[in-house]
mmCIF file of C-alpha atoms in Angstrom:
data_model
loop_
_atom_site.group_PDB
_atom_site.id
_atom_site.type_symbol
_atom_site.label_atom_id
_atom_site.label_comp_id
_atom_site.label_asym_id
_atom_site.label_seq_id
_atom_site.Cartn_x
_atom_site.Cartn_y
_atom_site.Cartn_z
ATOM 1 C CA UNK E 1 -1.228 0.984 34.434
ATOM 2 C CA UNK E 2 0.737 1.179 31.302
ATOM 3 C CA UNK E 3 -0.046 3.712 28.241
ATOM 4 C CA UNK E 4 1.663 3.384 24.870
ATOM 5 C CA UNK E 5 1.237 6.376 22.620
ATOM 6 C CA UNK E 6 1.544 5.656 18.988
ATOM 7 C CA UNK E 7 2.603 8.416 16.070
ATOM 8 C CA UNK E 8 2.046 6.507 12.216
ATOM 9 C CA UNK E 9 4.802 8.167 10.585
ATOM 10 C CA UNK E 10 5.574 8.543 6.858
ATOM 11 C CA UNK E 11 8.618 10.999 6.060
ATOM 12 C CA UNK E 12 8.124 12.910 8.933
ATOM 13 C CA UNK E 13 12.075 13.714 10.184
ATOM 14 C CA UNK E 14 11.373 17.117 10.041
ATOM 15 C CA UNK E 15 8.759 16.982 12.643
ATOM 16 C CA UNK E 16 8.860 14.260 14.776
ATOM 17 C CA UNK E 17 11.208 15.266 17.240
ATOM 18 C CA UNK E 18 8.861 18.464 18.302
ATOM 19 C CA UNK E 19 6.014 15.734 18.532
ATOM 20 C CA UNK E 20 8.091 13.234 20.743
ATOM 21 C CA UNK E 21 9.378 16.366 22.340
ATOM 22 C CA UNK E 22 5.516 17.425 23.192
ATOM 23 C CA UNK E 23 4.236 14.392 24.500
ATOM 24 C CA UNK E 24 4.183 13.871 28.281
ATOM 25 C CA UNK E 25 6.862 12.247 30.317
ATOM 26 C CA UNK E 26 4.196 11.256 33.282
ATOM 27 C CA UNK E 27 0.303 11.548 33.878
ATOM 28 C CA UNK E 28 -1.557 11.084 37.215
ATOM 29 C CA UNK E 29 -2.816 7.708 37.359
ATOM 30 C CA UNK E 30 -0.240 6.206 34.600
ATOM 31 C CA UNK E 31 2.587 4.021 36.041
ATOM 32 C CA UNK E 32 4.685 3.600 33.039
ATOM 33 C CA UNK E 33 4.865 6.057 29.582
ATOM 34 C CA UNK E 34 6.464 4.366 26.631
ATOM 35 C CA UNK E 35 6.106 5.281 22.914
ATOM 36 C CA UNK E 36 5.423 3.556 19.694
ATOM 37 C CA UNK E 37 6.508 4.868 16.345
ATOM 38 C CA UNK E 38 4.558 3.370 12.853
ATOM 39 C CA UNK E 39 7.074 3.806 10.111
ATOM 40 C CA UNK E 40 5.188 3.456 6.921
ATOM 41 C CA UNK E 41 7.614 2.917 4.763
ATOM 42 C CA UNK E 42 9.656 6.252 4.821
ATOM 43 C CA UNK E 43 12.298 7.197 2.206
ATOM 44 C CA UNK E 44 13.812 9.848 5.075
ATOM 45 C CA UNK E 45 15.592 9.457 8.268
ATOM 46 C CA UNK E 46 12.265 8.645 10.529
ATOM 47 C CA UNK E 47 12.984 5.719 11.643
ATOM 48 C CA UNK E 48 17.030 7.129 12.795
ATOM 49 C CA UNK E 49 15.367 10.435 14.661
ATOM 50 C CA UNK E 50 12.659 8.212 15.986
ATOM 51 C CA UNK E 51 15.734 5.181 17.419
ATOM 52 C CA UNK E 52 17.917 8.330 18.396
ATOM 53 C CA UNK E 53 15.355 10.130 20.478
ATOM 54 C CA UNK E 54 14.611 7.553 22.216
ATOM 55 C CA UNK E 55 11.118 5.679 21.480
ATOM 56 C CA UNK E 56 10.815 2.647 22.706
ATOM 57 C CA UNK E 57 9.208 0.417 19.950
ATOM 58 C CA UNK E 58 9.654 0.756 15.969
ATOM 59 C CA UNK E 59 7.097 -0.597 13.233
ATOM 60 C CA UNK E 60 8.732 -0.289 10.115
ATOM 61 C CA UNK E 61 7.154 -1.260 7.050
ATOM 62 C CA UNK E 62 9.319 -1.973 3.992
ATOM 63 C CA UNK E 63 6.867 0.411 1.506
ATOM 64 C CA UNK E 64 3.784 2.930 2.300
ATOM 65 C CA UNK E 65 0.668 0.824 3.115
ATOM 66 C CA UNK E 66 -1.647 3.669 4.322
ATOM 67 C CA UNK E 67 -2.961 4.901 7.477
ATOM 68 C CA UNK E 68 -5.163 2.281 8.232
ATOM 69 C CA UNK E 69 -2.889 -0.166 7.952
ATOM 70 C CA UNK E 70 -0.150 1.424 10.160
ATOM 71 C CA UNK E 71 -3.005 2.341 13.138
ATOM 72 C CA UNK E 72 -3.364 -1.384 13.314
ATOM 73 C CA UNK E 73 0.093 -2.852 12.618
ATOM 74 C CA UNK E 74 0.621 -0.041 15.869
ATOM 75 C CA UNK E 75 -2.542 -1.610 18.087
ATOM 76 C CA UNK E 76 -1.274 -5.081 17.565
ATOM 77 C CA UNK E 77 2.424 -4.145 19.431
ATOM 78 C CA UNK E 78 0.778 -1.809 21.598
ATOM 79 C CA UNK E 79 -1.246 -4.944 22.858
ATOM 80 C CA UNK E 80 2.064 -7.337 22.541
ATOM 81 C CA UNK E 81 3.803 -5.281 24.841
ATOM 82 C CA UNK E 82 1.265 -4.839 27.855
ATOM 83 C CA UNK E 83 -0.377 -1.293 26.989
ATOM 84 C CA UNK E 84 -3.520 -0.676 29.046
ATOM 85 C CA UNK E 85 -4.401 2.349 27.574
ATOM 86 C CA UNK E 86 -3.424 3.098 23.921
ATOM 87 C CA UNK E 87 -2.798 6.831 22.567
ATOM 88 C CA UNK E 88 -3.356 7.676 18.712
ATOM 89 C CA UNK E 89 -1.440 11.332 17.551
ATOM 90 C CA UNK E 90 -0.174 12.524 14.467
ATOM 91 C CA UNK E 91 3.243 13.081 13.674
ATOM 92 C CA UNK E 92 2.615 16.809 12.094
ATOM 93 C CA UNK E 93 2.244 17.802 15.886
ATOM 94 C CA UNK E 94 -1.210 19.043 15.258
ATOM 95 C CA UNK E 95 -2.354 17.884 18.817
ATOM 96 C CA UNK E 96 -0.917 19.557 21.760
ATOM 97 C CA UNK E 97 0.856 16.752 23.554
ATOM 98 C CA UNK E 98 0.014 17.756 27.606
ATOM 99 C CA UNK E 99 -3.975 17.095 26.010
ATOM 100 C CA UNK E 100 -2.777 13.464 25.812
ATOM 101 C CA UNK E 101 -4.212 13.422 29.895
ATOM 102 C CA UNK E 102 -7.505 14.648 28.737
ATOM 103 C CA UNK E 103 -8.343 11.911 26.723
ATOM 104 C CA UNK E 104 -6.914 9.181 28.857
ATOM 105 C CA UNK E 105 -9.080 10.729 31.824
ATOM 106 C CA UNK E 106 -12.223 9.135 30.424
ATOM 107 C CA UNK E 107 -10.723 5.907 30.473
ATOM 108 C CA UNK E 108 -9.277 5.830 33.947
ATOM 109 C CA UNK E 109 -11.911 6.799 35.378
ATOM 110 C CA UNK E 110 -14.141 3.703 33.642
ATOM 111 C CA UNK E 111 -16.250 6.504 31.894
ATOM 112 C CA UNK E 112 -15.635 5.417 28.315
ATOM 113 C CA UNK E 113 -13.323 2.823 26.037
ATOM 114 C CA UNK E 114 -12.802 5.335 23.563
ATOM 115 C CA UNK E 115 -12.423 8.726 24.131
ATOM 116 C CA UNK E 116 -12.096 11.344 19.973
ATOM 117 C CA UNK E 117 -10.018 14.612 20.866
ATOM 118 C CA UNK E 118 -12.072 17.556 19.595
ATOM 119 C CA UNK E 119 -10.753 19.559 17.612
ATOM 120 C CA UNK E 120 -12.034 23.502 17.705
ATOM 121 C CA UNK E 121 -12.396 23.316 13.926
ATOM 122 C CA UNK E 122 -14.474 26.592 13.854
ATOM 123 C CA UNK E 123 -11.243 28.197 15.527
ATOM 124 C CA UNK E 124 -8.748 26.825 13.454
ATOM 125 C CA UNK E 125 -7.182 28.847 11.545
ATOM 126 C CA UNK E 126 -5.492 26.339 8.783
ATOM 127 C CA UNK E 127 -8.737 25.655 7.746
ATOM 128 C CA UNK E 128 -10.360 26.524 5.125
ATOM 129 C CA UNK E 129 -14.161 28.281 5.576
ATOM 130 C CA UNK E 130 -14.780 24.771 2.717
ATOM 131 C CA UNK E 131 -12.309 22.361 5.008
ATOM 132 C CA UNK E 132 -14.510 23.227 8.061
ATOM 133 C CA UNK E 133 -18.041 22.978 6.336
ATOM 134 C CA UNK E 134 -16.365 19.957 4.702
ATOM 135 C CA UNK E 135 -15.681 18.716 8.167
ATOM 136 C CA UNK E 136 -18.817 19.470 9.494
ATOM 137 C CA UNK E 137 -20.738 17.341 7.081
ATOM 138 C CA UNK E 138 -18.256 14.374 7.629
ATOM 139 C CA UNK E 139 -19.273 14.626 11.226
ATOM 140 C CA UNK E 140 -22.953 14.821 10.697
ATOM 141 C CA UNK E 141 -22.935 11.605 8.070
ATOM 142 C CA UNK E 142 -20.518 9.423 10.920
ATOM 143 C CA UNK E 143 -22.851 10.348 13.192
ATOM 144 C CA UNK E 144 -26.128 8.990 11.530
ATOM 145 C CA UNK E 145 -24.245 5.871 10.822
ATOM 146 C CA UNK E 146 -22.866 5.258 14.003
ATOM 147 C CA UNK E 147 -25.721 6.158 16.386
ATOM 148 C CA UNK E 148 -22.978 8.345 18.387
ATOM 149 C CA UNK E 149 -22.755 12.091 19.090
ATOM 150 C CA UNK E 150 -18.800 12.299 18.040
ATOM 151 C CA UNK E 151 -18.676 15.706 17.221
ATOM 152 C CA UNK E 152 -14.993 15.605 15.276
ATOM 153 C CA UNK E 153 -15.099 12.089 13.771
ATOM 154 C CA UNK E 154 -11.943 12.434 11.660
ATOM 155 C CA UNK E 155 -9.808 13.156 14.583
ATOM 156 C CA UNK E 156 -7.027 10.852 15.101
ATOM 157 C CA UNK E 157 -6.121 11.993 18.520
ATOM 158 C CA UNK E 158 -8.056 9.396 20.149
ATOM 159 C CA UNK E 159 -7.513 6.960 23.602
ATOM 160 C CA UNK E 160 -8.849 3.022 23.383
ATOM 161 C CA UNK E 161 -8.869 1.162 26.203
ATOM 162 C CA UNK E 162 -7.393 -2.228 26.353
ATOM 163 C CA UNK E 163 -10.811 -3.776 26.227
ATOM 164 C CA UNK E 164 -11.458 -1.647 23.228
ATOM 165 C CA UNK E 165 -8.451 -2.090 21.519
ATOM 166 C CA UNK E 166 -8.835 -6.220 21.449
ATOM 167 C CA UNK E 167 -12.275 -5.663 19.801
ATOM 168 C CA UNK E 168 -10.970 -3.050 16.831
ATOM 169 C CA UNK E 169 -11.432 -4.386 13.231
ATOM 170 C CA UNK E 170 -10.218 -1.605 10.331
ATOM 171 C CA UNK E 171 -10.821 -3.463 6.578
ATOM 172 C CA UNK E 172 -10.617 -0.305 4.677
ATOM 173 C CA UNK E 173 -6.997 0.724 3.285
ATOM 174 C CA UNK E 174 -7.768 4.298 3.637
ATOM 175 C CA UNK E 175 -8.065 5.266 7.234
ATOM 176 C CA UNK E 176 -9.304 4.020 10.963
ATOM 177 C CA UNK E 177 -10.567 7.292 11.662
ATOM 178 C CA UNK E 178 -14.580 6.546 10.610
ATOM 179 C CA UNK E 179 -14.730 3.503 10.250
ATOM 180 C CA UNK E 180 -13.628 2.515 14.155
ATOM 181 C CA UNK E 181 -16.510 5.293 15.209
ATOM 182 C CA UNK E 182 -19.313 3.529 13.172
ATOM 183 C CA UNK E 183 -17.709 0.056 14.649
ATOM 184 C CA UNK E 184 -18.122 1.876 18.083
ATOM 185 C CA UNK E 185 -21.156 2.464 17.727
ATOM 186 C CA UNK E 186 -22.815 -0.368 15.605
ATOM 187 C CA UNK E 187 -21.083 -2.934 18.775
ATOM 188 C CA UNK E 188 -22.089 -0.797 21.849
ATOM 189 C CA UNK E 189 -18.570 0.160 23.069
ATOM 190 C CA UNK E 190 -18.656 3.285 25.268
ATOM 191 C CA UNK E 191 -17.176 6.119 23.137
ATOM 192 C CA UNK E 192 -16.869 10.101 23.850
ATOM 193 C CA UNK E 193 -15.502 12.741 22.910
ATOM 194 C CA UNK E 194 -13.538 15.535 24.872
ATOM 195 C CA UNK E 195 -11.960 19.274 23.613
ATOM 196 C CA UNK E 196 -8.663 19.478 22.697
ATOM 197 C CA UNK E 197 -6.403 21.852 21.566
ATOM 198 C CA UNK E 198 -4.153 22.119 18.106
ATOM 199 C CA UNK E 199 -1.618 23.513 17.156
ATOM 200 C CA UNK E 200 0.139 25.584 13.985
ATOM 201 C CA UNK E 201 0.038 22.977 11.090
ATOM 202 C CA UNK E 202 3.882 22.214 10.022
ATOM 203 C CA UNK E 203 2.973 21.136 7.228
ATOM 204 C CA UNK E 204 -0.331 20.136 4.541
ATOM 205 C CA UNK E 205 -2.254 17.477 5.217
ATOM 206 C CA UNK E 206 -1.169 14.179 3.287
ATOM 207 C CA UNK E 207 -4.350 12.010 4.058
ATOM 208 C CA UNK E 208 -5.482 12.971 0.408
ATOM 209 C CA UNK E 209 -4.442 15.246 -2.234
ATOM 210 C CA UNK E 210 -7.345 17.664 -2.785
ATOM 211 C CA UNK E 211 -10.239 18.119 -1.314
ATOM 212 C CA UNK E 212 -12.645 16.277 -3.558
ATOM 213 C CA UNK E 213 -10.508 13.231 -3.064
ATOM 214 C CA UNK E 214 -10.743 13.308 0.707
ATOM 215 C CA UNK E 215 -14.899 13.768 0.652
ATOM 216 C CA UNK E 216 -15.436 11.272 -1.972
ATOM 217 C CA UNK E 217 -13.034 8.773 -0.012
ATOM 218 C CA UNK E 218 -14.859 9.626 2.991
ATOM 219 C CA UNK E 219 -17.813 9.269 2.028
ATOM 220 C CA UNK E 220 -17.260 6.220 0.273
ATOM 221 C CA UNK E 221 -15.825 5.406 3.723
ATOM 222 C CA UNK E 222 -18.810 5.902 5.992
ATOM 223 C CA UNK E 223 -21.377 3.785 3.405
ATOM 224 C CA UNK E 224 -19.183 0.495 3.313
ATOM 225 C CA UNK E 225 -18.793 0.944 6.905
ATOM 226 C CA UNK E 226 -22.645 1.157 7.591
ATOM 227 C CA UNK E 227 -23.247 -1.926 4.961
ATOM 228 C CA UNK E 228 -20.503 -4.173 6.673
ATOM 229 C CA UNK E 229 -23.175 -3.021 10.076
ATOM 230 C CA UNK E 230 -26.475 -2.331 8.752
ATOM 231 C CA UNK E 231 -27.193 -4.847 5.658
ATOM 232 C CA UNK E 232 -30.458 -5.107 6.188
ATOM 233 C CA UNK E 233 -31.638 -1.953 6.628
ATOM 234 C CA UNK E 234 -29.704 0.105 4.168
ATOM 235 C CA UNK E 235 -30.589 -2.485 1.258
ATOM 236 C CA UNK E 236 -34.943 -2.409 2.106
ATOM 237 C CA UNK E 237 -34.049 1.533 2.202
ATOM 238 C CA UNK E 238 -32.940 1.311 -1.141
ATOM 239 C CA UNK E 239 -35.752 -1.177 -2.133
ATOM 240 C CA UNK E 240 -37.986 1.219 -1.767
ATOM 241 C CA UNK E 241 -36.921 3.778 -5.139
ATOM 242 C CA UNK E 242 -37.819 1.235 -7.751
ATOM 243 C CA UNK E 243 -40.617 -0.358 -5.466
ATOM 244 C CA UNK E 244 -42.755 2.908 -5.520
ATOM 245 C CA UNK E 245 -42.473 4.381 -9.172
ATOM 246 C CA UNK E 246 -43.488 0.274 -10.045
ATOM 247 C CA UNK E 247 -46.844 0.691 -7.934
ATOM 248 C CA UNK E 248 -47.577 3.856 -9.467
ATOM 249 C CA UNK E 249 -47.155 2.170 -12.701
ATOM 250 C CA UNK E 250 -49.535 -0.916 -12.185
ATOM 251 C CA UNK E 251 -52.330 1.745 -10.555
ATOM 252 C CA UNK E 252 -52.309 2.910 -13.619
ATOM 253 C CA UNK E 253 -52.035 0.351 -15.715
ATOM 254 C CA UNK E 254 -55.169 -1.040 -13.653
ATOM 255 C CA UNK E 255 -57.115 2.411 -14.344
ATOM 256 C CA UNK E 256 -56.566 1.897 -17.977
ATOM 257 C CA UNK E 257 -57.042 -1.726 -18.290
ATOM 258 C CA UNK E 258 -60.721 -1.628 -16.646
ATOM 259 C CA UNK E 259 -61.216 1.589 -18.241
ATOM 260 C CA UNK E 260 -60.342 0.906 -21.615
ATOM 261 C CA UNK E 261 -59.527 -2.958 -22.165
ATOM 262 C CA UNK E 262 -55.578 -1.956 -20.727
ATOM 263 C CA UNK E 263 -54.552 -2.027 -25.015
ATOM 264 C CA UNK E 264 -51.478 -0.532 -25.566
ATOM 265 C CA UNK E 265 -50.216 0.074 -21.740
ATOM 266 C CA UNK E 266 -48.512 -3.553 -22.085
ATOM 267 C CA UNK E 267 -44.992 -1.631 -22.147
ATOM 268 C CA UNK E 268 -45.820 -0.512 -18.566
ATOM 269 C CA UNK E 269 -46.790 -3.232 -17.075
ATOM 270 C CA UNK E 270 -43.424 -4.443 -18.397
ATOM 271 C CA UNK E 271 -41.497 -2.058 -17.021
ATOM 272 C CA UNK E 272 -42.955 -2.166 -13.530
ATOM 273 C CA UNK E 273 -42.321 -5.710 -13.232
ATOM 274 C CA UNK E 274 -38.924 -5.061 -13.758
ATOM 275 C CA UNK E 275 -38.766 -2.174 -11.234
ATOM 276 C CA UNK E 276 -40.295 -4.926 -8.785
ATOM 277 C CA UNK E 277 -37.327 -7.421 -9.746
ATOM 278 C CA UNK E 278 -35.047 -4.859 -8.900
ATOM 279 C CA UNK E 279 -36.819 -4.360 -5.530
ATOM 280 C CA UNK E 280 -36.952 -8.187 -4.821
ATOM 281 C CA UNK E 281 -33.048 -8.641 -5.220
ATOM 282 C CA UNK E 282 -32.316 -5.571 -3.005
ATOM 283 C CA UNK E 283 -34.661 -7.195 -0.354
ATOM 284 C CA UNK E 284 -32.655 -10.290 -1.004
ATOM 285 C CA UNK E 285 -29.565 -8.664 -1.186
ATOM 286 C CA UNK E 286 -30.038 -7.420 2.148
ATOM 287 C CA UNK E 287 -31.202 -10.139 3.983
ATOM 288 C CA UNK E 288 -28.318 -12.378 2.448
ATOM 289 C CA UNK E 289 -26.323 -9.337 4.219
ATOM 290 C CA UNK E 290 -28.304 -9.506 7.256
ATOM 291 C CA UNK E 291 -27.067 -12.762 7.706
ATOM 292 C CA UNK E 292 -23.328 -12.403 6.945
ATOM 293 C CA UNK E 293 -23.426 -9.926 9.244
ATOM 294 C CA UNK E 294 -24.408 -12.139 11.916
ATOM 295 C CA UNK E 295 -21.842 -14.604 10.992
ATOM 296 C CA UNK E 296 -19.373 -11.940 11.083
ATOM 297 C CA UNK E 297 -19.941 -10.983 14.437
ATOM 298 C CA UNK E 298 -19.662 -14.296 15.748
ATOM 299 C CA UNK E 299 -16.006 -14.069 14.121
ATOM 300 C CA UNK E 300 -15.553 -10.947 15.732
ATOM 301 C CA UNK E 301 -16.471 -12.291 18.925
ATOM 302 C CA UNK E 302 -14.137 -15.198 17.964
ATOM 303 C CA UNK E 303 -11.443 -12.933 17.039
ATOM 304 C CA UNK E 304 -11.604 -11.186 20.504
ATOM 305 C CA UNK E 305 -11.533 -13.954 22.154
ATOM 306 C CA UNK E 306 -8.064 -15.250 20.498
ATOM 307 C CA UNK E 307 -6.702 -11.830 20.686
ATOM 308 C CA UNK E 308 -7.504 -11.480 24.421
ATOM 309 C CA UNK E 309 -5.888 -14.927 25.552
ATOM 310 C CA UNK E 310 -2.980 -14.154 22.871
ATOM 311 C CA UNK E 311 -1.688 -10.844 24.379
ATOM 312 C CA UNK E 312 -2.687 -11.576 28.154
ATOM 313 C CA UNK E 313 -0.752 -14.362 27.879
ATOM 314 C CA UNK E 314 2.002 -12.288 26.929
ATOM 315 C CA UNK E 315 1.771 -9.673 29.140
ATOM 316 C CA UNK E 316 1.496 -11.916 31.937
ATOM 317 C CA UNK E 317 4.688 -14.108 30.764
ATOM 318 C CA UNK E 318 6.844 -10.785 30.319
ATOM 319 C CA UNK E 319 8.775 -12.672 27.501
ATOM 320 C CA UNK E 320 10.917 -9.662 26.433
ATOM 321 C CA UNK E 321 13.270 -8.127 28.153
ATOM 322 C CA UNK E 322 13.505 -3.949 27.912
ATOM 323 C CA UNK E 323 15.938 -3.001 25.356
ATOM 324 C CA UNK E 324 16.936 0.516 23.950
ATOM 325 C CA UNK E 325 14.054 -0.051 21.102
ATOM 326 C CA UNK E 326 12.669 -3.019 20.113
ATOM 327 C CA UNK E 327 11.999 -2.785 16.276
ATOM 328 C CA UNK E 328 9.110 -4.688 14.240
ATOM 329 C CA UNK E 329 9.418 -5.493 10.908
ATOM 330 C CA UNK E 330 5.927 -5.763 8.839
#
């Protein structure tokens, strides 16, 4: 049983080392430890403190591509090299590294395929009271979308199984954090969530640059996630605004038109027509979605496929030899 644990990186020098220097050496039930550094296109020394500590594989990108980008650049090594278990942490050291066990647990045991480290946001004391309503709300709105009871959804100290890791598909830029929960969720792969501890934050949060910026990201986030899963149903939901105020309309349009010939209420009936229009093309709308959405997951299921005979083969073949650090270039 192999686990790779992955840090995304982006000018972190400063605190790297006390991450790497956190993480466990060996966990009950693990045969082999080796770690995974993202690189996302640092202007500091990351990538030298990362090859002179010691990790064992590099991603460097030649510019900043965001988060997203780097969780999957780090799931498609992780998978290249034979990892049976894959480990997401920050590089800020915000998770404490002997926790790593906790959330690999799950999986070794066959309870889960993903397993979200929970933060104790009321408890943490880098938050703001705004942060951890903020947080709160994020939680609540992944939840609704995803059908799942993840009560920390933007952790990123998270576990994927093999299994899960072969089905992951992240199309935002932003982050992997929601959008792999509603994905979770939406395809039925066993996901839960376990306490973890934090600590001290070394430094601000990057992820956005105020507030504002993170929610409305967020939540912009969690609604493309649930359209790419839930076409259908989110475009008859909206159907329904311009479909009432239109019946209202004709009602009374109806009450005046056998009630006093209907002169002079022609404007309405105009007007509620169009509101019907508008209702028509988001019915439309979402049952053109409806079926992309089955075509997609036939791709997906494609996709899996490919990946799963792709990296098995390679595991199985043991093509590369162990070196100091093998370093990918993206």
């Amino acid at each position: 049983m192999k686990l790779i644990i992955q840090i995304p990186c982006f000018n972190e020098e400063e605190t790297l080392i006390q991450t790497l220097n956190d993480l466990p050496k060996s966990i009950r039930g693990i045969d082999k430890i080796e770690y995974l550094v993202i690189n996302d296109g640092s202007s500091d020394k990351t990538t030298e403190v990362a090859e002179k500590w010691g990790v064992d594989y590099i991603v460097n990108f030649t510019q900043n591509k965001g988060l997203a980008k780097g969780f999957m650049a780090g799931i498609d090594v992780a998978l290249e090299n034979g990892a049976d278990i894959i480990v997401n942490t920050d590089a800020d050291n915000q998770y404490c590294g002997s926790d790593v066990e906790k959330i690999v647990r799950p999986i070794l045991e066959q309870r889960a395929d993903i397993v979200i480290g929970e933060r104790p946001i009321d408890n943490t004391e880098d938050f703001t009271p705004l942060k951890k309503k903020l947080q709160k709300l994020g939680s609540w709105a992944v939840r609704q979308a995803s059908n799942t009871d993840i009560p920390d959804a933007p952790s990123g100290f998270r576990a994927f199984s093999r299994e899960a890791a072969l089905k992951l598909n992240v199309v935002n830029d932003y982050t992997y954090t929601l959008e792999t929960i509603v994905q979770a969720g939406r395809e039925k792969i066993p996901i839960i969530s376990v306490p973890v501890r934090t600590n001290s934050a070394l430094r601000p949060s990057r992820l956005a640059r105020t507030m504002l910026a993170y929610v409305r990201t967020s939540m912009l986030t969690i609604l493309r996630a649930y359209l790419v899963y839930k076409p259908l149903k989110a475009f008859l939901f909206l159907a329904v605004f311009p479909a009432i105020p239109a019946l209202i309309i004709w009602i009374r349009f109806l009450y005046f038109f056998f009630t006093a010939g209907g002169a002079g209420h022609i404007q309405s009936l105009i007007f509620a027509c169009t509101l019907i229009v508008i209702s028509f093309v988001c019915v439309m709308i979402g049952i053109l979605g409806d079926t992309i959405c089955a075509n997609r997951k036939i791709l997906q299921d494609i996709q899996y496929h490919t990946r799963k005979q792709y990296y098995d083969g390679v595991k199985v073949s043991e093509p590369h030899k162990k070196e100091k650090c093998r370093i990918y270039y993206r």
